[in-house]
Amino acid sequence: MPEHYEVRRMAQYLKDHGLLGQRLLNAEFKNNGERILKTHFSIPSLVGTRLNNIKVKAKYTGFEFDGATVVMHYRFTGIPHLRGISYGDRLQTIFSLPIQYADPKYCRFTWQFESHCLDFYDTRCLSTMTIHEGAPFDQVEQIMNLPDDISEFKSNSFQQIQNQTKLSKKQLKLWLLDQTIKPSGIGNYLACEILAHSKLNPFILINQLSLTQCKRLSAAICEVSKLAARFSHYDWFKVFNRELCGFCGSTIEKKKIPIGAQTTHYCPQCQK
């Protein structure tokens, strides 16, 4: 959290409130926020330039300024706020994403524009920022190397899935979380819900899927993508963060397999 659709909503929030076309007047890190910067190109170099566009792919956001692009990955707890402007009902939270409050000690950087001030909060300072001089978002190498994300997903043929997975011995849940395989942008809750909608066990090996199971998986990715795009709330969840399965009413099980992985929420009846 945030996953692809939360990141898209954050970008739309910034655009809807008129940030595009604004000139950056000042930029400064706060509270050790410089730790998130992973390139040598400095933020002050952007001062005086205009923000021309905000783009999203998978879980990455690109802020395209004159002459340089800032690429942000919000990780688990990062979020941009326009000072004094609430997200309202356009963005909800499952766990610890700081949407409804703005504690100054968690503000990692501030961008002062002509008409707005953008404060970036990250309770754990795990976000990453890279700055790419002279490259639009779509031409940044790490973005070019990402496969199509879930919002662009089109069902694969059984042969395509077999070609992708025949040498893989990954569990199905871990395969969905792999950002090098399309669709990218899937995190823990999307993966759990895709598997619930496809009635597939999270821990089976991806190279063991039958033709019927592959079709169910592709259909579930499309269905969950539509639900996540349509609703900012999470009432549509069938297994994630629920006690009872939204399909059959059985008790949801929660396991970390392998040890150290994110918790998998699944129905032992529907997903045998």
Protein backbone atom coordinates (compact mmCIF):
# COMPACT_ATOMS: atom_id res chain seq x y z
CA MET A 1 0.00 0.00 0.00
CA PRO A 2 -0.23 2.19 -2.00
CA GLU A 3 -0.70 0.01 -5.08
CA HIS A 4 -1.30 1.04 -8.69
CA TYR A 5 -4.78 2.48 -8.31
CA GLU A 6 -3.95 4.49 -5.17
CA VAL A 7 -0.94 5.95 -6.99
CA ARG A 8 -3.18 6.89 -9.93
CA ARG A 9 -5.64 8.61 -7.57
CA MET A 10 -2.85 10.60 -5.98
CA ALA A 11 -1.70 11.84 -9.39
CA GLN A 12 -5.25 12.77 -10.39
CA TYR A 13 -5.75 14.65 -7.10
CA LEU A 14 -2.67 16.77 -7.84
CA LYS A 15 -3.78 17.43 -11.42
CA ASP A 16 -7.39 18.20 -10.50
CA HIS A 17 -6.26 20.95 -8.13
CA GLY A 18 -4.26 22.78 -10.76
CA LEU A 19 -0.66 21.80 -10.10
CA LEU A 20 0.21 21.37 -13.79
CA GLY A 21 1.77 24.44 -15.38
CA GLN A 22 2.90 25.80 -12.02
CA ARG A 23 6.46 27.05 -11.59
CA LEU A 24 8.48 25.54 -8.72
CA LEU A 25 9.58 28.41 -6.48
CA ASN A 26 11.35 26.52 -3.71
CA ALA A 27 12.20 22.94 -2.75
CA GLU A 28 13.65 21.57 0.47
CA PHE A 29 14.05 18.28 2.29
CA LYS A 30 12.91 17.96 5.90
CA ASN A 31 13.29 15.42 8.72
CA ASN A 32 16.04 13.40 6.99
CA GLY A 33 13.98 13.34 3.80
CA GLU A 34 17.17 13.53 1.72
CA ARG A 35 17.51 9.81 2.45
CA ILE A 36 14.88 9.07 -0.20
CA LEU A 37 16.93 10.74 -2.97
CA LYS A 38 18.81 8.02 -4.87
CA THR A 39 20.50 10.11 -7.59
CA HIS A 40 23.09 12.92 -7.53
CA PHE A 41 20.96 15.40 -9.50
CA SER A 42 19.76 17.85 -6.84
CA ILE A 43 16.26 19.11 -6.15
CA PRO A 44 17.34 22.82 -6.04
CA SER A 45 18.28 22.47 -9.71
CA LEU A 46 14.55 22.20 -10.48
CA VAL A 47 13.69 25.53 -8.88
CA GLY A 48 12.37 27.96 -11.47
CA THR A 49 11.14 25.26 -13.83
CA ARG A 50 7.52 24.37 -14.58
CA LEU A 51 5.71 21.14 -13.84
CA ASN A 52 4.35 20.06 -17.21
CA ASN A 53 2.81 16.66 -16.49
CA ILE A 54 2.31 13.92 -13.88
CA LYS A 55 2.32 10.35 -15.18
CA VAL A 56 1.88 6.94 -13.57
CA LYS A 57 3.06 3.45 -14.49
CA ALA A 58 2.76 0.46 -12.16
CA LYS A 59 3.58 1.95 -8.73
CA TYR A 60 5.77 4.79 -10.04
CA THR A 61 4.86 8.46 -10.46
CA GLY A 62 6.73 10.77 -12.81
CA PHE A 63 6.75 14.55 -12.26
CA GLU A 64 7.85 16.00 -15.59
CA PHE A 65 9.49 19.41 -15.14
CA ASP A 66 11.21 21.51 -17.78
CA GLY A 67 14.41 19.58 -18.49
CA ALA A 68 14.10 16.83 -15.88
CA THR A 69 11.74 14.19 -14.50
CA VAL A 70 11.37 13.28 -10.83
CA VAL A 71 10.38 9.61 -10.44
CA MET A 72 8.77 8.70 -7.12
CA HIS A 73 8.03 5.26 -5.68
CA TYR A 74 5.91 5.76 -2.56
CA ARG A 75 6.61 2.29 -1.17
CA PHE A 76 4.35 1.52 1.83
CA THR A 77 3.64 4.83 3.53
CA GLY A 78 4.45 7.76 1.23
CA ILE A 79 1.86 10.25 0.00
CA PRO A 80 1.85 13.80 -1.45
CA HIS A 81 -0.48 16.36 0.11
CA LEU A 82 -1.42 19.76 -1.24
CA ARG A 83 -1.41 21.95 1.83
CA GLY A 84 -4.95 22.70 2.98
CA ILE A 85 -6.61 20.49 0.34
CA SER A 86 -8.11 17.19 1.48
CA TYR A 87 -8.26 14.00 -0.57
CA GLY A 88 -11.90 13.71 0.55
CA ASP A 89 -13.48 10.45 -0.56
CA ARG A 90 -11.22 10.01 -3.60
CA LEU A 91 -8.65 8.01 -1.60
CA GLN A 92 -9.08 5.64 1.34
CA THR A 93 -6.56 3.70 3.42
CA ILE A 94 -6.29 0.09 4.55
CA PHE A 95 -3.40 0.38 6.96
CA SER A 96 -0.94 3.19 7.69
CA LEU A 97 -0.97 5.46 4.65
CA PRO A 98 -1.14 9.00 6.15
CA ILE A 99 -4.13 10.34 4.22
CA GLN A 100 -6.22 12.13 6.84
CA TYR A 101 -3.49 13.74 8.92
CA ALA A 102 -0.33 15.73 8.36
CA ASP A 103 2.15 15.29 11.22
CA PRO A 104 5.04 17.75 10.61
CA LYS A 105 7.64 15.27 11.86
CA TYR A 106 6.80 12.95 8.95
CA CYS A 107 7.04 15.60 6.23
CA ARG A 108 10.07 14.56 4.12
CA PHE A 109 10.12 17.35 1.55
CA THR A 110 8.19 20.45 0.50
CA TRP A 111 7.75 21.84 -2.99
CA GLN A 112 6.47 25.42 -3.07
CA PHE A 113 4.72 26.23 -6.35
CA GLU A 114 3.19 29.51 -7.46
CA SER A 115 -0.29 28.72 -6.14
CA HIS A 116 0.15 25.54 -4.09
CA CYS A 117 2.49 23.95 -1.59
CA LEU A 118 3.09 20.21 -1.95
CA ASP A 119 4.16 18.44 1.26
CA PHE A 120 5.32 14.85 0.99
CA TYR A 121 4.69 12.64 4.02
CA ASP A 122 6.21 9.25 4.70
CA THR A 123 5.88 7.82 8.20
CA ARG A 124 8.76 5.36 7.66
CA CYS A 125 10.86 7.29 5.12
CA LEU A 126 10.94 4.28 2.77
CA SER A 127 9.96 6.11 -0.43
CA THR A 128 12.50 6.57 -3.22
CA MET A 129 13.15 9.54 -5.50
CA THR A 130 15.29 9.57 -8.62
CA ILE A 131 15.84 12.60 -10.85
CA HIS A 132 16.54 12.18 -14.55
CA GLU A 133 17.88 15.15 -16.49
CA GLY A 134 16.61 15.55 -20.05
CA ALA A 135 14.35 12.48 -20.03
CA PRO A 136 10.56 12.39 -20.02
CA PHE A 137 8.96 9.80 -17.75
CA ASP A 138 8.32 7.28 -20.53
CA GLN A 139 12.02 7.33 -21.52
CA VAL A 140 13.48 6.79 -18.04
CA GLU A 141 15.22 3.39 -18.15
CA GLN A 142 13.58 1.93 -15.05
CA ILE A 143 10.14 2.89 -16.44
CA MET A 144 10.88 1.59 -19.95
CA ASN A 145 11.90 -1.75 -18.42
CA LEU A 146 8.57 -2.16 -16.63
CA PRO A 147 6.00 -4.37 -18.38
CA ASP A 148 2.46 -3.06 -18.97
CA ASP A 149 0.67 -2.43 -15.70
CA ILE A 150 -2.65 -3.82 -14.52
CA SER A 151 -4.69 -0.92 -15.90
CA GLU A 152 -3.45 -1.85 -19.41
CA PHE A 153 -3.85 -5.62 -18.98
CA LYS A 154 -5.30 -7.67 -21.79
CA SER A 155 -5.92 -11.38 -21.35
CA ASN A 156 -3.05 -13.60 -22.42
CA SER A 157 -3.50 -16.78 -24.41
CA PHE A 158 -2.73 -20.06 -22.69
CA GLN A 159 0.35 -20.41 -24.91
CA GLN A 160 1.62 -16.97 -23.85
CA ILE A 161 1.19 -17.82 -20.18
CA GLN A 162 2.91 -21.17 -20.68
CA ASN A 163 5.84 -19.47 -22.40
CA GLN A 164 6.11 -16.99 -19.53
CA THR A 165 5.90 -19.56 -16.78
CA LYS A 166 7.23 -22.91 -18.01
CA LEU A 167 10.62 -22.36 -16.35
CA SER A 168 9.26 -20.68 -13.23
CA LYS A 169 8.71 -22.55 -10.00
CA LYS A 170 7.21 -19.54 -8.23
CA GLN A 171 4.08 -19.81 -6.17
CA LEU A 172 1.15 -18.14 -7.91
CA LYS A 173 0.87 -15.31 -5.37
CA LEU A 174 4.58 -14.45 -5.68
CA TRP A 175 4.33 -14.58 -9.46
CA LEU A 176 1.57 -11.96 -9.39
CA LEU A 177 3.74 -9.74 -7.18
CA ASP A 178 6.72 -9.91 -9.56
CA GLN A 179 7.04 -6.43 -11.08
CA THR A 180 9.13 -7.72 -13.98
CA ILE A 181 6.17 -9.74 -15.34
CA LYS A 182 3.04 -8.18 -16.78
CA PRO A 183 0.84 -6.95 -15.38
CA SER A 184 3.00 -4.81 -13.09
CA GLY A 185 1.64 -2.59 -10.32
CA ILE A 186 0.07 -5.47 -8.36
CA GLY A 187 0.66 -5.44 -4.62
CA ASN A 188 -0.55 -7.60 -1.77
CA TYR A 189 -4.25 -6.74 -1.69
CA LEU A 190 -4.69 -6.86 -5.49
CA ALA A 191 -2.93 -10.23 -5.64
CA CYS A 192 -5.08 -11.67 -2.86
CA GLU A 193 -8.28 -10.46 -4.51
CA ILE A 194 -7.27 -11.70 -7.97
CA LEU A 195 -6.68 -15.16 -6.54
CA ALA A 196 -9.96 -15.08 -4.64
CA HIS A 197 -11.91 -14.11 -7.76
CA SER A 198 -10.16 -16.81 -9.79
CA LYS A 199 -10.74 -19.44 -7.07
CA LEU A 200 -7.05 -20.36 -7.19
CA ASN A 201 -4.87 -21.34 -4.26
CA PRO A 202 -2.10 -18.76 -3.66
CA PHE A 203 0.57 -21.38 -3.01
CA ILE A 204 0.33 -23.58 -6.10
CA LEU A 205 3.17 -23.29 -8.62
CA ILE A 206 2.52 -21.06 -11.59
CA ASN A 207 3.91 -23.62 -14.06
CA GLN A 208 1.26 -26.13 -12.98
CA LEU A 209 -1.77 -24.11 -14.09
CA SER A 210 -4.17 -25.80 -16.49
CA LEU A 211 -5.83 -24.11 -19.47
CA THR A 212 -9.02 -23.59 -17.45
CA GLN A 213 -7.11 -22.12 -14.51
CA CYS A 214 -5.19 -19.75 -16.79
CA LYS A 215 -8.44 -18.47 -18.24
CA ARG A 216 -9.86 -17.94 -14.75
CA LEU A 217 -6.71 -16.09 -13.71
CA SER A 218 -6.82 -13.73 -16.71
CA ALA A 219 -10.54 -13.07 -16.22
CA ALA A 220 -9.98 -12.34 -12.52
CA ILE A 221 -7.18 -9.84 -13.26
CA CYS A 222 -9.56 -7.96 -15.59
CA GLU A 223 -12.43 -8.05 -13.08
CA VAL A 224 -10.34 -6.91 -10.10
CA SER A 225 -8.79 -4.17 -12.22
CA LYS A 226 -12.26 -2.79 -13.02
CA LEU A 227 -13.32 -2.90 -9.36
CA ALA A 228 -10.14 -1.21 -8.12
CA ALA A 229 -10.43 1.51 -10.78
CA ARG A 230 -14.09 2.16 -10.03
CA PHE A 231 -14.10 2.26 -6.22
CA SER A 232 -11.86 4.25 -3.89
CA HIS A 233 -13.31 2.32 -0.93
CA TYR A 234 -12.58 -1.35 -0.31
CA ASP A 235 -16.06 -2.72 0.31
CA TRP A 236 -15.64 -4.89 -2.79
CA PHE A 237 -12.95 -7.02 -1.15
CA LYS A 238 -13.83 -10.71 -0.85
CA VAL A 239 -10.89 -11.91 1.26
CA PHE A 240 -8.35 -9.19 2.01
CA ASN A 241 -8.65 -7.76 5.51
CA ARG A 242 -11.92 -9.67 6.01
CA GLU A 243 -12.84 -12.26 8.61
CA LEU A 244 -15.29 -14.16 6.39
CA CYS A 245 -15.12 -14.94 2.68
CA GLY A 246 -17.29 -12.65 0.58
CA PHE A 247 -18.17 -15.58 -1.68
CA CYS A 248 -18.98 -18.48 0.66
CA GLY A 249 -18.87 -17.11 4.21
CA SER A 250 -16.02 -19.38 5.37
CA THR A 251 -13.37 -18.08 7.77
CA ILE A 252 -10.47 -16.39 5.99
CA GLU A 253 -6.99 -17.78 6.62
CA LYS A 254 -3.91 -15.56 6.79
CA LYS A 255 -0.44 -16.98 6.19
CA LYS A 256 3.06 -15.77 5.42
CA ILE A 257 4.50 -18.24 2.94
CA PRO A 258 7.42 -18.09 2.45
CA ILE A 259 8.43 -16.75 5.86
CA GLY A 260 8.97 -13.02 5.64
CA ALA A 261 6.56 -12.54 2.74
CA GLN A 262 3.53 -10.28 3.03
CA THR A 263 0.51 -11.89 4.65
CA THR A 264 -1.69 -13.79 2.20
CA HIS A 265 -5.45 -13.63 2.85
CA TYR A 266 -7.42 -16.46 1.25
CA CYS A 267 -10.46 -18.72 1.61
CA PRO A 268 -9.53 -22.36 2.26
CA GLN A 269 -12.92 -23.48 0.85
CA CYS A 270 -13.08 -21.47 -2.37
CA GLN A 271 -9.33 -21.68 -3.05
CA LYS A 272 -8.53 -25.34 -2.37
